[in-house]
Coordinates of N, CA, C and O in Angstrom, one line a residue:
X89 N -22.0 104.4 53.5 CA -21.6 104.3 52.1 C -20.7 103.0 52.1 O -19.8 102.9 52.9
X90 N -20.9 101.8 50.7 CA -20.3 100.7 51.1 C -19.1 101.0 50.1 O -19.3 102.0 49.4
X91 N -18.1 100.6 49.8 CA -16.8 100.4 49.3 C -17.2 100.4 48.0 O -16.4 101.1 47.5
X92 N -18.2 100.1 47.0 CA -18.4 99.5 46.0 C -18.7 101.1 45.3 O -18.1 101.4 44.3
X93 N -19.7 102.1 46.1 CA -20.2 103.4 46.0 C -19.1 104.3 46.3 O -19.5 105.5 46.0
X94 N -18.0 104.4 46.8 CA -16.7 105.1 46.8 C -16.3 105.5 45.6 O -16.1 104.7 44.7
X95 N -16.3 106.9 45.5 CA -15.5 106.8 44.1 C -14.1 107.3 44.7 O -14.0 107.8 45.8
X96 N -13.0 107.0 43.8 CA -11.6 107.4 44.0 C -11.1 108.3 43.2 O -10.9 108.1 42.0
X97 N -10.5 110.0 43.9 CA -10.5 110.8 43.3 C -9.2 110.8 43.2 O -8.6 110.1 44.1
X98 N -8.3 111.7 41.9 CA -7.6 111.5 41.6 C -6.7 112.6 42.1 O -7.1 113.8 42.4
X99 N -5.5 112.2 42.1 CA -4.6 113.8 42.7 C -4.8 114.5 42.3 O -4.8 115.5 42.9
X100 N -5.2 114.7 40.6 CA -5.0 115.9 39.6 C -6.6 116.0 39.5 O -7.0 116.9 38.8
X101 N -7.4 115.3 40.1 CA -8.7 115.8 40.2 C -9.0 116.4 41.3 O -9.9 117.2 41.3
X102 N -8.1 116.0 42.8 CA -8.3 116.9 43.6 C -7.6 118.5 43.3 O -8.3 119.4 43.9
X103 N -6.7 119.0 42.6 CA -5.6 119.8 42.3 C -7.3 120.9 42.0 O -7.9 121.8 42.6
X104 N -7.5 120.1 40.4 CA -8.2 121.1 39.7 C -9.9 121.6 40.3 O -10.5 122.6 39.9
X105 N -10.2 120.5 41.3 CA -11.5 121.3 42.3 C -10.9 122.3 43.3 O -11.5 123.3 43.7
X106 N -9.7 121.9 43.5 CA -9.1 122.9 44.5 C -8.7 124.4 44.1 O -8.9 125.5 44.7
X107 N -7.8 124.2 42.8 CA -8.2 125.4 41.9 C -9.0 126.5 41.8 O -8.9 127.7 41.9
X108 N -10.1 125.6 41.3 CA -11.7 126.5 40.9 C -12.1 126.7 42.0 O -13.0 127.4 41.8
X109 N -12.0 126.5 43.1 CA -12.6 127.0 44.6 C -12.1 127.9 44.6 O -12.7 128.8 44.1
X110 N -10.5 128.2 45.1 CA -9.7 128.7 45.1 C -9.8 130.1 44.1 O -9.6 131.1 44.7
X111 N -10.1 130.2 42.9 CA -10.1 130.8 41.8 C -11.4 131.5 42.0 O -11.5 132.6 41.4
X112 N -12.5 131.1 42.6 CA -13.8 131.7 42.8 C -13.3 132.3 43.9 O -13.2 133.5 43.7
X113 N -12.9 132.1 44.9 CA -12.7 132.8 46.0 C -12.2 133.4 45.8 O -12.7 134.3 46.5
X114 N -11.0 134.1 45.2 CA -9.9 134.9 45.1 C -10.7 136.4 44.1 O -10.2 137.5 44.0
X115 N -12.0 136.1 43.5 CA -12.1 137.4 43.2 C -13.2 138.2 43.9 O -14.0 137.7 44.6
X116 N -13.1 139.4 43.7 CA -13.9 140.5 44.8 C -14.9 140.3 44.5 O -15.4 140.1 43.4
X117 N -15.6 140.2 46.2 CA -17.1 139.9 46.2 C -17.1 138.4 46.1 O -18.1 137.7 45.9
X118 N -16.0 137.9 46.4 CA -16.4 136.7 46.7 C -17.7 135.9 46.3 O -18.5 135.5 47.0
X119 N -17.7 135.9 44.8 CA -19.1 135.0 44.2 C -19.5 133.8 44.4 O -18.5 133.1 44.3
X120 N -20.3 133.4 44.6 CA -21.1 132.4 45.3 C -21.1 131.3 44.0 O -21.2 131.7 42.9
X121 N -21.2 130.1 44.2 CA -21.1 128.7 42.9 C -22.5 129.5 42.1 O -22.3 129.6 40.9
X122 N -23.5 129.8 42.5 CA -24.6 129.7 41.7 C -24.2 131.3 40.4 O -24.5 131.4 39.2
X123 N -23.4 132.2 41.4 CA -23.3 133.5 40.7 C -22.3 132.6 39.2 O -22.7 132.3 38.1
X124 N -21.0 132.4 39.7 CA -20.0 131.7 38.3 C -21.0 131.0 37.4 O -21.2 131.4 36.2
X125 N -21.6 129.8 38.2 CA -22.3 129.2 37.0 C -23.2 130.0 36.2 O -23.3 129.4 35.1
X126 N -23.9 131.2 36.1 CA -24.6 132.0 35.3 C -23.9 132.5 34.5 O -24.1 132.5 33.3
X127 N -22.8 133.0 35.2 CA -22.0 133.7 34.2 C -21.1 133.0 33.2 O -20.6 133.6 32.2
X128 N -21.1 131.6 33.6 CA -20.3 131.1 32.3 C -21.3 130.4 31.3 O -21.0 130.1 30.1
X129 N -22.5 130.1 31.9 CA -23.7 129.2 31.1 C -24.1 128.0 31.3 O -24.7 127.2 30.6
X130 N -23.6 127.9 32.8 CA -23.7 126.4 33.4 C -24.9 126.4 34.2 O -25.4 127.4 34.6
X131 N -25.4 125.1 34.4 CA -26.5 125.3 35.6 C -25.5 125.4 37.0 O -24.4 124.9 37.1
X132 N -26.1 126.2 37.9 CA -25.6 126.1 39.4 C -25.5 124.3 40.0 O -24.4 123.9 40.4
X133 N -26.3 123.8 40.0 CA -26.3 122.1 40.2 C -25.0 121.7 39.6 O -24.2 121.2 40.5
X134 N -24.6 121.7 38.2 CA -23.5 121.2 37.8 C -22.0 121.8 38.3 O -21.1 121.0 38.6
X135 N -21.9 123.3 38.3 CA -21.3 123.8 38.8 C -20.7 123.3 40.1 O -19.6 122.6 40.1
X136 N -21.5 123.7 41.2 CA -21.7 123.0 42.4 C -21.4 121.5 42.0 O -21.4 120.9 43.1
X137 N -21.2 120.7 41.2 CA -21.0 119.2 41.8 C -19.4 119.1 40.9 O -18.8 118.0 40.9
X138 N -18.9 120.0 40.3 CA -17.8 120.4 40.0 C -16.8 120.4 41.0 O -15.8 119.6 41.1
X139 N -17.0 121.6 41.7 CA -16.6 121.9 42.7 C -16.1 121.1 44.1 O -14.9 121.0 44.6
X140 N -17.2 120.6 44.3 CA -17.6 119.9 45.5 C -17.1 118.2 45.2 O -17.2 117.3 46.1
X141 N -16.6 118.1 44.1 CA -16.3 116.5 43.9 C -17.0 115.4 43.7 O -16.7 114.2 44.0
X142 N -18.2 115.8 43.1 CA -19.7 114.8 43.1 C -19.5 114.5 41.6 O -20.5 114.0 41.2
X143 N -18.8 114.5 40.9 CA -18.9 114.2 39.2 C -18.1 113.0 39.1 O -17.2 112.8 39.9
X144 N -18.3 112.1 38.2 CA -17.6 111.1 37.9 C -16.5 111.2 37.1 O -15.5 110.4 37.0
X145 N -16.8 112.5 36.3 CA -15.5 113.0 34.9 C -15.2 114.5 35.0 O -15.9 115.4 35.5
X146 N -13.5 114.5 34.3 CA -14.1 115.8 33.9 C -15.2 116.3 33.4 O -16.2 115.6 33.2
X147 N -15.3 117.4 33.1 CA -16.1 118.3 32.7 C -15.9 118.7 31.2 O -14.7 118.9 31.1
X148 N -16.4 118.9 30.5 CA -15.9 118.9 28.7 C -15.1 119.5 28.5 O -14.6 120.0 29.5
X149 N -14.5 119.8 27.6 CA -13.2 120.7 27.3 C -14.2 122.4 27.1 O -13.6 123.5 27.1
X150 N -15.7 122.2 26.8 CA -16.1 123.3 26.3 C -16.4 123.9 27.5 O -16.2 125.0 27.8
X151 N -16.9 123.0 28.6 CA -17.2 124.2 29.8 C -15.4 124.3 30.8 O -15.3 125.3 31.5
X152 N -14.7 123.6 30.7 CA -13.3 123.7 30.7 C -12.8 125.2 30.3 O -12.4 126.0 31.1
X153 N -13.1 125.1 28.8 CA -12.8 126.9 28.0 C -13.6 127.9 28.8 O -13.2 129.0 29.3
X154 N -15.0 127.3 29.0 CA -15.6 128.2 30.0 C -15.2 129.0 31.2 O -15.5 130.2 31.5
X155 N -14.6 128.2 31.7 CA -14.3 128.3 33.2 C -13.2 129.0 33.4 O -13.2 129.9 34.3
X156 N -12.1 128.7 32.3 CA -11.1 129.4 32.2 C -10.8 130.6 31.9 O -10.0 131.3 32.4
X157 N -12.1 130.8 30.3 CA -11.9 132.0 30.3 C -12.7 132.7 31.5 O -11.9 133.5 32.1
X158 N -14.0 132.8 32.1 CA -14.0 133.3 33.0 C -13.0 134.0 34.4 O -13.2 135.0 35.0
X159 N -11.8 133.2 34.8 CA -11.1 133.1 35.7 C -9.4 133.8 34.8 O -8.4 134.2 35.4
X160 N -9.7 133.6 33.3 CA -8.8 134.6 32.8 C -7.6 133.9 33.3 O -6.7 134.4 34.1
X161 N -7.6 132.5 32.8 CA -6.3 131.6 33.2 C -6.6 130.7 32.2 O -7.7 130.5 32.0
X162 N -5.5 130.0 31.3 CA -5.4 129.1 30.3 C -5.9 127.5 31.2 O -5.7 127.4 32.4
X163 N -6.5 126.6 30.5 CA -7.2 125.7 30.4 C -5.9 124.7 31.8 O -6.2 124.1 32.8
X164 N -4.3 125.1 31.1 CA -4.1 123.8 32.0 C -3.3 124.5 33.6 O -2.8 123.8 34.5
X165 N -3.4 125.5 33.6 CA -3.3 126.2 34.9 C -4.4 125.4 35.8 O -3.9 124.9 36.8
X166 N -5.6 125.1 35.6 CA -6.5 124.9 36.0 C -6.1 123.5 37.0 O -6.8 123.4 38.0
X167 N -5.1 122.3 36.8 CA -4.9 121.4 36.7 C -4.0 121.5 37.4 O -3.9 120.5 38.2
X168 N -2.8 122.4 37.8 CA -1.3 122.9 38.1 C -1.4 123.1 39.2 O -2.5 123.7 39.4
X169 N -0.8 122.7 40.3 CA -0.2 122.7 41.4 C 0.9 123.7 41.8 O 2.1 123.3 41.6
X170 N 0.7 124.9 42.3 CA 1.6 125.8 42.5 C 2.5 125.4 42.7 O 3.4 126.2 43.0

């Protein structure tokens, strides 16, 4: 990978992938990226590149609401560093 193809993630972008890992793992039964993405209305692909740090942007404010309400935590929790 050359310098040019790097992308540079941001503290508060690493914070809020760390989060949503974190926030999937933490409920029983430990659901799997593809299980969340159904249930909020995402594709698994997107999901998964959410997660994983492969996206260029946030993610909309609507799958944002998504995420959150699923995880039953307000939008800027999501972002928050314990």
């Amino acid at each position: 990978m050359n310098k040019e193809s790097m992308k540079t993630i941001t503290y508060t972008e690493l914070i809020f992938k760390k989060n949503i890992k974190n926030l999937r793992k933490s409920l029983p039964g430990c659901l799997s990226k593809a299980d969340v993405a159904k249930k909020i209305g995402i594709s698994a692909s997107y999901y998964r590149n959410i997660e994983n740090e492969n996206i260029s942007k946030y993610p909309s404010f609507e799958v944002l609401e998504k995420i959150s309400d699923f995880y039953n935590v307000p939008v800027w929790k999501l972002f928050y560093k314990k």
